[in-house]
CSV table of C-alpha atoms in Angstrom, one decimal:
chain,number,residue,atom,x,y,z
A,1,MET,CA,-30.7,1.2,-9.8
A,2,SER,CA,-29.1,3.0,-12.5
A,3,LYS,CA,-31.7,6.0,-12.1
A,4,GLU,CA,-31.0,6.0,-8.2
A,5,THR,CA,-27.0,6.3,-9.5
A,6,ASN,CA,-27.8,9.0,-11.8
A,7,LYS,CA,-29.6,11.1,-8.9
A,8,GLN,CA,-26.6,11.2,-6.8
A,9,PRO,CA,-24.7,14.2,-6.3
A,10,ALA,CA,-21.3,14.9,-8.2
A,11,SER,CA,-18.2,14.6,-5.9
A,12,VAL,CA,-16.2,18.0,-5.5
A,13,PHE,CA,-13.4,15.9,-7.0
A,14,GLN,CA,-14.4,16.1,-10.5
A,15,MET,CA,-15.1,18.7,-12.9
A,16,GLU,CA,-18.5,18.3,-13.9
A,17,GLY,CA,-22.1,18.0,-12.2
A,18,ILE,CA,-23.1,19.8,-9.2
A,19,PRO,CA,-22.3,18.6,-5.6
A,20,PRO,CA,-24.3,19.1,-2.5
A,21,MET,CA,-24.9,22.8,-2.0
A,22,GLY,CA,-23.5,22.1,1.9
A,23,LYS,CA,-19.7,21.4,-0.1
A,24,VAL,CA,-20.4,24.0,-2.5
A,25,ILE,CA,-21.0,27.1,-0.5
A,26,PRO,CA,-18.1,26.9,2.3
A,27,LEU,CA,-15.2,25.7,-0.9
A,28,GLY,CA,-16.7,28.4,-3.1
A,29,MET,CA,-16.0,30.9,-0.4
A,30,GLN,CA,-12.3,29.8,0.5
A,31,HIS,CA,-11.9,30.8,-3.0
A,32,VAL,CA,-13.5,34.5,-2.5
A,33,VAL,CA,-11.6,34.8,0.8
A,34,ALA,CA,-8.2,33.9,-0.8
A,35,ALA,CA,-8.6,36.4,-3.9
A,36,ILE,CA,-10.9,39.6,-2.4
A,37,VAL,CA,-8.0,41.4,-1.5
A,38,GLY,CA,-6.0,40.9,-5.0
A,39,VAL,CA,-9.0,41.7,-6.6
A,40,ILE,CA,-9.9,45.3,-5.1
A,41,THR,CA,-6.3,46.4,-3.7
A,42,PRO,CA,-5.1,46.9,-7.6
A,43,ALA,CA,-7.7,49.2,-8.0
A,44,ILE,CA,-7.4,51.3,-4.9
A,45,ILE,CA,-3.4,51.6,-5.8
A,46,ILE,CA,-4.1,53.0,-9.2
A,47,CYS,CA,-6.9,55.3,-7.8
A,48,ASN,CA,-4.4,56.6,-5.5
A,49,THR,CA,-1.9,57.0,-8.4
A,50,CYS,CA,-4.2,58.8,-10.7
A,51,ASN,CA,-5.9,60.9,-8.0
A,52,ILE,CA,-9.6,59.3,-8.8
A,53,THR,CA,-11.8,59.9,-5.8
A,54,GLY,CA,-15.3,59.9,-5.0
A,55,SER,CA,-17.9,57.7,-7.2
A,56,ASP,CA,-15.1,56.8,-9.7
A,57,ARG,CA,-13.0,55.5,-7.3
A,58,THR,CA,-16.2,53.1,-5.8
A,59,LEU,CA,-17.1,52.2,-9.7
A,60,MET,CA,-13.6,51.0,-10.1
A,61,ILE,CA,-13.8,48.6,-7.4
A,62,GLN,CA,-17.1,47.4,-8.4
A,63,VAL,CA,-15.6,46.8,-11.7
A,64,SER,CA,-12.8,44.9,-10.3
A,65,LEU,CA,-15.1,42.5,-8.7
A,66,ILE,CA,-17.5,42.0,-11.8
A,67,LEU,CA,-14.5,41.6,-14.0
A,68,THR,CA,-13.0,39.2,-11.8
A,69,ALA,CA,-16.1,37.2,-12.0
A,70,LEU,CA,-16.8,37.2,-15.7
A,71,ALA,CA,-13.1,36.3,-16.4
A,72,THR,CA,-13.4,33.2,-14.0
A,73,LEU,CA,-16.6,32.3,-15.6
A,74,LEU,CA,-15.3,32.3,-19.0
A,75,GLN,CA,-12.2,30.2,-17.6
A,76,LEU,CA,-14.8,27.7,-16.6
A,77,PHE,CA,-17.5,27.9,-19.2
A,78,PRO,CA,-15.5,28.6,-22.8
A,79,ILE,CA,-17.0,30.7,-25.8
A,80,PHE,CA,-16.8,29.1,-29.1
A,81,GLY,CA,-14.0,26.5,-28.0
A,82,ARG,CA,-11.5,29.1,-27.9
A,83,LEU,CA,-12.1,31.9,-25.1
A,84,GLY,CA,-11.3,30.0,-21.9
A,85,SER,CA,-9.5,27.1,-20.8
A,86,GLY,CA,-12.3,25.1,-19.5
A,87,LEU,CA,-10.5,24.6,-16.5
A,88,PRO,CA,-11.3,25.3,-12.6
A,89,VAL,CA,-9.1,28.6,-12.1
A,90,VAL,CA,-9.9,31.7,-10.4
A,91,MET,CA,-8.5,34.6,-13.0
A,92,GLY,CA,-9.0,38.6,-12.0
A,93,VAL,CA,-7.4,42.0,-11.9
A,94,SER,CA,-3.6,41.4,-10.8
A,95,PHE,CA,-1.0,42.7,-8.6
A,96,ALA,CA,1.4,41.5,-11.4
A,97,TYR,CA,0.7,44.7,-13.7
A,98,VAL,CA,0.6,47.4,-11.1
A,99,PRO,CA,4.2,48.4,-11.2
A,100,THR,CA,3.7,49.4,-14.9
A,101,LEU,CA,0.6,50.5,-14.4
A,102,THR,CA,1.5,53.4,-11.4
A,103,ALA,CA,4.3,54.0,-13.9
A,104,ILE,CA,2.3,55.0,-16.6
A,105,GLY,CA,-0.6,56.4,-14.5
A,106,GLY,CA,1.7,58.7,-12.8
A,107,GLU,CA,2.9,60.0,-16.1
A,108,PHE,CA,-0.2,59.6,-18.4
A,109,GLY,CA,-3.1,59.0,-16.0
A,110,LEU,CA,-5.9,56.5,-16.1
A,111,ALA,CA,-7.1,56.9,-19.9
A,112,THR,CA,-3.5,56.0,-21.1
A,113,ILE,CA,-3.6,53.0,-18.9
A,114,LEU,CA,-6.8,51.8,-20.4
A,115,GLY,CA,-5.7,52.4,-23.8
A,116,ALA,CA,-2.6,50.4,-22.9
A,117,GLU,CA,-4.3,47.8,-21.2
A,118,LEU,CA,-6.6,47.6,-24.5
A,119,VAL,CA,-3.6,46.9,-26.7
A,120,GLY,CA,-2.2,44.3,-24.1
A,121,GLY,CA,-5.2,42.3,-24.7
A,122,VAL,CA,-4.8,42.0,-28.0
A,123,VAL,CA,-1.1,41.0,-27.8
A,124,ALA,CA,-2.0,38.4,-25.1
A,125,ILE,CA,-5.1,37.4,-27.8
A,126,LEU,CA,-2.0,36.6,-30.4
A,127,PHE,CA,0.0,34.8,-27.9
A,128,GLY,CA,-2.4,32.7,-27.0
A,129,ILE,CA,-2.9,31.6,-30.7
A,130,PHE,CA,0.6,31.3,-31.1
A,131,VAL,CA,1.5,30.0,-27.7
A,132,LYS,CA,3.5,26.9,-28.8
A,133,PRO,CA,6.3,28.0,-31.2
A,134,ILE,CA,6.4,31.3,-28.6
A,135,ARG,CA,6.7,29.3,-25.2
A,136,LYS,CA,10.1,28.4,-26.0
A,137,PHE,CA,11.4,32.1,-25.2
A,138,PHE,CA,10.2,31.8,-21.9
A,139,PRO,CA,11.9,29.0,-19.8
A,140,PRO,CA,11.7,28.8,-16.2
A,141,LEU,CA,15.0,30.9,-15.8
A,142,VAL,CA,13.6,33.9,-17.8
A,143,THR,CA,10.2,33.9,-16.3
A,144,GLY,CA,11.5,33.3,-12.6
A,145,THR,CA,13.9,36.4,-13.2
A,146,VAL,CA,10.7,38.3,-14.1
A,147,ILE,CA,8.8,37.3,-11.6
A,148,PHE,CA,11.5,38.1,-9.0
A,149,THR,CA,11.9,41.7,-10.3
A,150,ILE,CA,8.0,42.1,-10.4
A,151,GLY,CA,8.4,41.2,-6.6
A,152,LEU,CA,10.9,43.7,-5.7
A,153,SER,CA,9.6,46.4,-7.7
A,154,LEU,CA,6.5,46.3,-5.7
A,155,TYR,CA,8.4,46.7,-2.2
A,156,PRO,CA,8.3,50.6,-2.3
A,157,THR,CA,5.1,50.8,-3.0
A,158,ALA,CA,4.1,48.4,0.0
A,159,VAL,CA,6.2,50.3,2.2
A,160,LYS,CA,4.7,53.8,1.0
A,161,TYR,CA,1.3,52.6,2.0
A,162,MET,CA,2.2,51.3,5.2
A,163,ALA,CA,4.0,55.0,6.2
A,164,GLY,CA,0.4,56.0,5.4
A,165,GLY,CA,0.8,57.0,1.2
A,166,ALA,CA,2.6,59.3,-0.7
A,167,GLY,CA,1.1,62.6,-0.2
A,168,SER,CA,-0.9,62.1,2.8
A,169,ALA,CA,-0.6,64.6,5.4
A,170,GLU,CA,0.5,62.0,8.0
A,171,PHE,CA,2.7,60.4,6.0
A,172,GLY,CA,5.3,58.2,8.3
A,173,SER,CA,3.3,58.8,11.5
A,174,MET,CA,3.6,56.5,14.1
A,175,LYS,CA,0.1,56.2,13.8
A,176,ASN,CA,0.1,54.6,10.5
A,177,TRP,CA,2.9,52.5,11.2
A,178,LEU,CA,1.3,51.0,14.3
A,179,VAL,CA,-1.8,49.9,12.2
A,180,ALA,CA,0.5,48.6,9.5
A,181,ILE,CA,2.6,46.7,11.4
A,182,VAL,CA,-0.6,45.3,13.4
A,183,THR,CA,-2.0,44.3,10.4
A,184,LEU,CA,1.3,42.4,9.4
A,185,ALA,CA,1.3,40.8,12.4
A,186,VAL,CA,-1.5,39.4,12.1
A,187,VAL,CA,-1.1,38.1,8.6
A,188,PHE,CA,2.3,36.7,9.5
A,189,ALA,CA,0.9,34.8,13.0
A,190,LEU,CA,-2.1,33.2,10.7
A,191,ASN,CA,0.3,32.3,7.8
A,192,ASN,CA,2.6,30.5,10.0
A,193,PHE,CA,0.5,29.1,12.9
A,194,GLY,CA,-3.3,29.4,11.5
A,195,LYS,CA,-4.9,26.2,10.1
A,196,GLY,CA,-8.0,25.9,7.7
A,197,ILE,CA,-9.6,29.1,6.9
A,198,LEU,CA,-7.7,31.2,9.1
A,199,LYS,CA,-4.5,30.8,7.2
A,200,LEU,CA,-6.2,30.2,3.8
A,201,GLY,CA,-7.8,33.9,4.8
A,202,SER,CA,-4.9,35.3,6.5
A,203,LEU,CA,-4.9,38.4,4.3
A,204,LEU,CA,-8.6,39.2,4.9
A,205,TRP,CA,-8.5,38.8,8.7
A,206,GLY,CA,-5.2,40.8,9.1
A,207,MET,CA,-6.9,43.8,6.9
A,208,ILE,CA,-10.2,43.4,9.1
A,209,VAL,CA,-8.1,43.5,12.2
A,210,GLY,CA,-6.2,46.6,11.0
A,211,TYR,CA,-9.1,48.3,9.8
A,212,ILE,CA,-11.1,47.9,13.2
A,213,LEU,CA,-8.0,49.5,14.7
A,214,ALA,CA,-8.0,52.5,12.4
A,215,VAL,CA,-11.3,52.7,13.3
A,216,VAL,CA,-10.5,53.0,16.9
A,217,LEU,CA,-7.7,55.6,16.0
A,218,ASN,CA,-10.4,57.7,14.1
A,219,MET,CA,-8.3,57.2,10.7
A,220,VAL,CA,-11.5,55.8,8.5
A,221,ASP,CA,-14.1,58.5,6.8
A,222,PHE,CA,-17.5,56.8,6.2
A,223,SER,CA,-18.9,59.9,4.8
A,224,GLY,CA,-18.9,58.6,1.0
A,225,ILE,CA,-20.9,55.2,2.1
A,226,ALA,CA,-24.1,57.1,2.5
A,227,ALA,CA,-24.1,58.9,-0.9
A,228,ALA,CA,-23.5,55.6,-2.8
A,229,PRO,CA,-26.5,54.1,-4.5
A,230,MET,CA,-27.8,50.6,-3.5
A,231,VAL,CA,-27.2,49.1,-6.9
A,232,GLN,CA,-25.6,50.7,-9.9
A,233,ILE,CA,-24.4,48.8,-13.3
A,234,ALA,CA,-21.1,50.3,-15.0
A,235,VAL,CA,-21.3,51.5,-18.3
A,236,PRO,CA,-19.1,51.0,-21.4
A,237,PHE,CA,-16.6,54.3,-21.7
A,238,HIS,CA,-17.4,55.7,-18.7
A,239,PHE,CA,-13.8,56.7,-18.3
A,240,PRO,CA,-12.4,57.6,-21.7
A,241,ILE,CA,-9.3,55.9,-23.3
A,242,GLU,CA,-6.2,57.5,-24.9
A,243,PHE,CA,-3.3,55.4,-26.6
A,244,ASN,CA,0.3,56.1,-26.0
A,245,ILE,CA,2.9,54.2,-28.1
A,246,SER,CA,5.4,53.8,-25.4
A,247,ALA,CA,2.8,53.2,-23.0
A,248,CYS,CA,1.5,50.5,-25.2
A,249,VAL,CA,4.8,48.9,-25.7
A,250,SER,CA,5.6,48.5,-22.2
A,251,MET,CA,2.0,46.8,-21.4
A,252,ALA,CA,2.3,44.6,-24.4
A,253,ILE,CA,5.5,43.2,-22.6
A,254,MET,CA,4.1,43.0,-19.2
A,255,TYR,CA,0.9,40.8,-20.8
A,256,ILE,CA,3.4,38.5,-22.9
A,257,VAL,CA,5.3,37.7,-19.2
A,258,ASN,CA,1.8,37.3,-17.6
A,259,SER,CA,0.5,34.7,-20.0
A,260,VAL,CA,3.8,32.9,-19.7
A,261,GLN,CA,2.7,33.0,-16.0
A,262,THR,CA,-0.8,31.9,-17.1
A,263,ILE,CA,0.8,28.9,-18.6
A,264,GLY,CA,2.5,28.0,-15.0
A,265,ASP,CA,-0.7,28.4,-13.1
A,266,LEU,CA,-2.8,26.2,-15.4
A,267,SER,CA,-0.3,23.6,-15.4
A,268,SER,CA,-0.2,23.6,-11.6
A,269,THR,CA,-3.9,23.3,-11.8
A,270,THR,CA,-4.0,20.4,-13.9
A,271,LEU,CA,-1.2,18.6,-12.1
A,272,GLY,CA,-2.4,19.3,-8.6
A,273,GLY,CA,-6.0,18.8,-9.2
A,274,LEU,CA,-6.3,16.5,-12.3
A,275,ASP,CA,-3.1,14.8,-12.3
A,276,ARG,CA,-2.0,15.6,-16.0
A,277,LEU,CA,-0.5,18.5,-18.2
A,278,PRO,CA,-2.8,20.7,-19.8
A,279,THR,CA,-3.4,20.3,-23.2
A,280,ASP,CA,-2.3,22.9,-26.0
A,281,LYS,CA,-5.9,23.5,-26.7
A,282,GLU,CA,-6.5,24.4,-22.4
A,283,LEU,CA,-3.4,26.8,-22.7
A,284,SER,CA,-4.2,28.7,-25.5
A,285,GLY,CA,-7.7,29.0,-24.7
A,286,GLY,CA,-6.6,30.3,-21.1
A,287,ILE,CA,-4.6,32.9,-22.5
A,288,VAL,CA,-6.7,34.3,-25.4
A,289,GLY,CA,-9.5,34.2,-22.5
A,290,GLN,CA,-7.4,36.4,-20.6
A,291,GLY,CA,-6.7,39.0,-23.2
A,292,PHE,CA,-10.4,39.2,-24.1
A,293,MET,CA,-11.4,39.7,-20.9
A,294,SER,CA,-8.6,42.7,-20.3
A,295,ILE,CA,-10.3,44.4,-23.4
A,296,LEU,CA,-13.4,44.1,-22.2
A,297,GLY,CA,-12.1,45.8,-18.6
A,298,SER,CA,-10.6,48.7,-20.6
A,299,ILE,CA,-14.1,49.3,-22.3
A,300,PHE,CA,-15.4,49.4,-18.9
A,301,GLY,CA,-13.0,50.9,-16.5
A,302,GLY,CA,-11.2,47.8,-15.1
A,303,LEU,CA,-7.6,46.7,-14.8
A,304,PRO,CA,-5.7,43.5,-16.6
A,305,THR,CA,-6.6,40.4,-15.6
A,306,ALA,CA,-4.5,37.2,-14.7
A,307,SER,CA,-4.5,33.7,-13.0
A,308,TYR,CA,-4.7,33.9,-9.4
A,309,SER,CA,-1.8,31.6,-7.9
A,310,GLN,CA,-3.0,31.8,-4.2
A,311,ASN,CA,-6.1,29.9,-6.0
A,312,VAL,CA,-4.5,27.4,-7.7
A,313,GLY,CA,-2.7,27.0,-4.4
A,314,ILE,CA,-5.8,26.1,-2.9
A,315,VAL,CA,-6.5,23.6,-5.8
A,316,THR,CA,-3.2,21.9,-5.4
A,317,VAL,CA,-3.7,21.2,-1.8
A,318,ASN,CA,-7.4,20.0,-1.5
A,319,LYS,CA,-7.9,18.6,-5.1
A,320,VAL,CA,-11.4,20.4,-5.5
A,321,VAL,CA,-11.6,20.9,-9.1
A,322,ASN,CA,-15.7,21.1,-9.3
A,323,LYS,CA,-16.6,23.7,-11.9
A,324,ALA,CA,-19.7,24.5,-9.7
A,325,VAL,CA,-17.7,25.7,-6.5
A,326,PHE,CA,-15.8,27.8,-8.5
A,327,ALA,CA,-19.3,29.4,-10.1
A,328,PHE,CA,-20.2,29.6,-6.9
A,329,ALA,CA,-17.4,31.9,-5.9
A,330,SER,CA,-17.9,33.9,-9.0
A,331,LEU,CA,-21.4,34.9,-8.4
A,332,VAL,CA,-20.5,36.1,-5.2
A,333,LEU,CA,-18.1,38.3,-6.4
A,334,LEU,CA,-20.3,39.1,-9.4
A,335,VAL,CA,-23.1,40.3,-6.8
A,336,ALA,CA,-20.7,42.1,-5.1
A,337,GLY,CA,-19.6,44.0,-7.9
A,338,PHE,CA,-23.4,45.8,-8.4
A,339,LEU,CA,-23.5,46.9,-5.0
A,340,PRO,CA,-21.9,50.3,-4.7
A,341,LYS,CA,-22.2,50.5,-0.8
A,342,PHE,CA,-19.8,47.7,-0.6
A,343,ALA,CA,-17.3,48.7,-2.8
A,344,GLY,CA,-17.8,52.0,-1.2
A,345,ILE,CA,-16.9,50.4,2.4
A,346,LEU,CA,-13.9,48.7,0.8
A,347,THR,CA,-12.9,52.4,-0.8
A,348,THR,CA,-12.3,53.6,3.1
A,349,ILE,CA,-9.4,51.3,3.9
A,350,PRO,CA,-6.7,53.1,5.3
A,351,GLN,CA,-3.6,53.0,2.8
A,352,CYS,CA,-1.7,52.0,5.8
A,353,VAL,CA,-3.9,48.8,6.1
A,354,ILE,CA,-3.4,47.9,2.7
A,355,GLY,CA,0.4,48.3,3.0
A,356,GLY,CA,0.8,45.9,6.2
A,357,ALA,CA,-1.3,43.1,4.4
A,358,THR,CA,0.1,43.4,0.9
A,359,ILE,CA,3.8,44.0,1.6
A,360,SER,CA,3.5,39.8,2.8
A,361,VAL,CA,1.9,39.1,-0.8
A,362,PHE,CA,4.9,41.0,-2.8
A,363,ALA,CA,7.0,39.1,-0.8
A,364,THR,CA,5.6,35.9,-1.7
A,365,ILE,CA,5.9,37.0,-5.3
A,366,THR,CA,9.5,37.6,-5.1
A,367,MET,CA,10.2,34.1,-3.5
A,368,THR,CA,8.3,32.6,-6.2
A,369,GLY,CA,10.4,33.8,-8.5
A,370,ILE,CA,13.6,33.1,-6.8
A,371,ARG,CA,11.9,29.0,-6.4
A,372,MET,CA,11.8,29.3,-10.1
A,373,ILE,CA,15.3,30.5,-10.8
A,374,THR,CA,17.0,28.0,-8.6
A,375,SER,CA,14.8,25.3,-9.9
A,376,GLN,CA,17.2,25.1,-12.6
A,377,THR,CA,21.0,24.3,-12.2
A,378,PHE,CA,22.7,27.5,-11.1
A,379,THR,CA,25.6,27.8,-13.5
A,380,MET,CA,27.8,30.6,-14.2
A,381,ARG,CA,25.7,31.1,-17.3
A,382,ASN,CA,22.3,31.2,-15.6
A,383,SER,CA,23.8,33.7,-12.7
A,384,THR,CA,24.7,35.8,-15.4
A,385,VAL,CA,21.2,36.3,-17.3
A,386,VAL,CA,19.8,36.6,-13.8
A,387,GLY,CA,22.1,39.3,-12.3
A,388,LEU,CA,22.3,41.4,-15.3
A,389,ALA,CA,18.6,41.7,-16.2
A,390,VAL,CA,17.9,42.3,-12.3
A,391,ALA,CA,20.9,44.8,-12.0
A,392,LEU,CA,19.8,46.6,-15.2
A,393,GLY,CA,15.9,46.5,-14.4
A,394,VAL,CA,16.1,47.3,-10.9
A,395,GLY,CA,19.2,50.2,-11.0
A,396,VAL,CA,17.8,52.1,-14.0
A,397,THR,CA,14.4,52.8,-12.3
A,398,THR,CA,16.1,53.3,-9.2
A,399,VAL,CA,17.7,56.2,-10.5
A,400,GLY,CA,14.7,57.2,-12.1
A,401,SER,CA,14.0,59.2,-15.3
A,402,SER,CA,17.2,61.0,-15.1
A,403,ALA,CA,19.4,58.3,-16.1
A,404,LEU,CA,17.7,58.4,-19.6
A,405,ALA,CA,17.8,62.4,-19.9
A,406,GLY,CA,19.5,62.0,-23.0
A,407,PHE,CA,17.3,59.8,-25.0
A,408,PRO,CA,13.7,60.8,-26.6
A,409,GLY,CA,11.1,60.7,-24.1
A,410,TRP,CA,9.5,57.1,-25.4
A,411,VAL,CA,12.7,55.6,-24.6
A,412,THR,CA,12.2,56.8,-20.8
A,413,THR,CA,8.6,55.6,-20.6
A,414,VAL,CA,9.5,52.3,-22.1
A,415,PHE,CA,12.8,51.4,-20.5
A,416,GLY,CA,13.0,53.8,-17.4
A,417,SER,CA,9.3,53.9,-15.6
A,418,SER,CA,9.3,49.9,-15.0
A,419,SER,CA,12.1,47.6,-13.8
A,420,VAL,CA,10.2,44.8,-15.1
A,421,VAL,CA,10.1,45.7,-18.6
A,422,ILE,CA,13.9,46.1,-18.8
A,423,SER,CA,14.4,42.7,-16.9
A,424,THR,CA,12.2,41.0,-19.4
A,425,ILE,CA,14.0,42.4,-22.4
A,426,VAL,CA,17.3,41.6,-21.2
A,427,ALA,CA,16.7,38.1,-19.5
A,428,ILE,CA,15.1,37.1,-22.9
A,429,ALA,CA,18.2,38.4,-25.1
A,430,LEU,CA,20.9,36.7,-22.9
A,431,ASN,CA,19.2,33.3,-22.8
A,432,LEU,CA,19.3,33.6,-26.2
A,433,ILE,CA,22.6,34.9,-27.2
A,434,LEU,CA,24.6,32.9,-24.4
A,435,PRO,CA,25.8,30.0,-25.3
A,436,ALA,CA,24.1,26.4,-23.4
A,437,ASP,CA,26.3,25.2,-20.7
A,438,PRO,CA,28.0,21.9,-21.5
A,439,PRO,CA,26.5,18.8,-19.7
A,440,GLU,CA,29.6,18.0,-18.0
A,441,ASP,CA,29.3,22.0,-16.4
A,442,VAL,CA,25.6,21.2,-15.3
A,443,GLU,CA,27.0,18.1,-13.8
A,444,LYS,CA,29.7,19.7,-12.0
A,445,VAL,CA,27.7,22.3,-10.4
A,446,ALA,CA,24.9,19.6,-9.4
A,447,VAL,CA,27.7,17.6,-7.5
A,448,ALA,CA,28.9,20.5,-5.9
A,449,PHE,CA,25.6,21.3,-4.4
A,450,GLU,CA,24.9,17.9,-3.7
A,451,THR,CA,28.6,17.9,-1.7
A,452,ASP,CA,27.6,21.2,0.0
A,453,ASP,CA,24.5,19.6,1.2
A,454,VAL,CA,26.2,16.8,2.3
A,455,MET,CA,28.8,18.3,4.4
A,456,GLU,CA,26.1,20.6,5.9
A,457,ARG,CA,24.5,17.6,7.3
A,458,LEU,CA,27.3,15.9,8.5
A,459,SER,CA,28.1,19.0,10.4
A,460,ASP,CA,24.6,19.1,11.8
A,461,ASP,CA,24.8,15.6,12.8
A,462,ASP,CA,28.2,15.9,14.9
A,463,PRO,CA,30.6,18.9,14.3
A,464,THR,CA,33.3,16.4,15.0
A,465,ASN,CA,32.6,14.6,11.8
A,466,ASP,CA,35.5,14.6,9.3
A,467,PRO,CA,34.1,15.1,5.7
A,468,THR,CA,36.2,12.6,4.3
A,469,ASP,CA,34.0,9.6,5.8
A,470,ALA,CA,32.1,7.1,3.9
A,471,GLU,CA,29.1,9.3,3.3
A,472,PHE,CA,31.1,11.8,1.8
A,473,GLN,CA,33.0,9.9,-0.1
A,474,ARG,CA,29.6,8.6,-1.8
């Protein structure tokens, strides 16, 4: 009896063991569908920023796929007990770095991005090693402010793409906007009214519909696909690496911020799927693994990695934590990464399609920041931290480099190129400098919000209700 029991396949709701492939494949493909747009789009955006075309463009998408697969496998199966969290989490190339990457790439080029990424990976490893004492500097108020700023800073990128891409001969044309709006409409409809795989893969399905429409409107060039080989293996240092101190500082700050976000994603994964908080070892290993993969990515021409919140969301909903499911998803991405023709197809996606799909992603990032901010009692102190950090970050970068024209060039690169950097520094500084709210002030604000909520509910129930009735008094 015990032998038969031992031969039974594992459950998808436990981390170890191998469940039936009939469950592993569809559940794994869910994660592929949820992640694929986030994997390839940052590479496409950076290629456009740095004017990378042809086979190098295809190669960067290949490396993004491979890097995401390896980063996820490292999280599932840690090396030496320190590289990786050992948790069911998808990690790969991330949108969160895009504002800083485009700023560095626009001024210095891809080589400087890769150099700054290498340094940022080292910083992430150090953060992971000392995560326990450092973590106190990044409460939800600070982290939420930073994530909110990241979302805001990505909006112009999305709108430029919806219009056809800055510098495009048909920038702002009705044709570009038609495709972008149709793509956005599909994503919006499936997100709000779809179910199952339609809702889960709304970004992918929206891009497919937008791509088909773009093909019908003769906006897609397939000429580069035929020239791509069937199989290609990325080699180290195909792209040069250069170091610029100011770019490295900017990226180091971003890695610290995203390490904090990784803590949040790992915590959500364990709470949602395992009903517990992650251990210090799991948090440390997850961040150290993230830094290691970023160093590896810089050597092969990949972009910075971070945990994928959309895949964390899947875990919290379906409670599936079996490592075999995530390993299968990783293998699918890995195989796709060695096929240049597949990557070549992805390079033909028009910018208006990417813009129409990703603007909803950027909106979600912004709202995630708002949720984190409002999870704290919104006192005058907290509103000052958020308001000033966002105002200075967005304000300086909106004006442009001329706002810092009287400063040395490195100041402009570090503080004037990305609103996220300024907002991060200001939020951390204000949170440390401003005195904590007295408990009675926090209680007053909480009571005020509760009173407003009661009044609103009373008003909704019956416009003639008097807010002095028994419920209001309570």
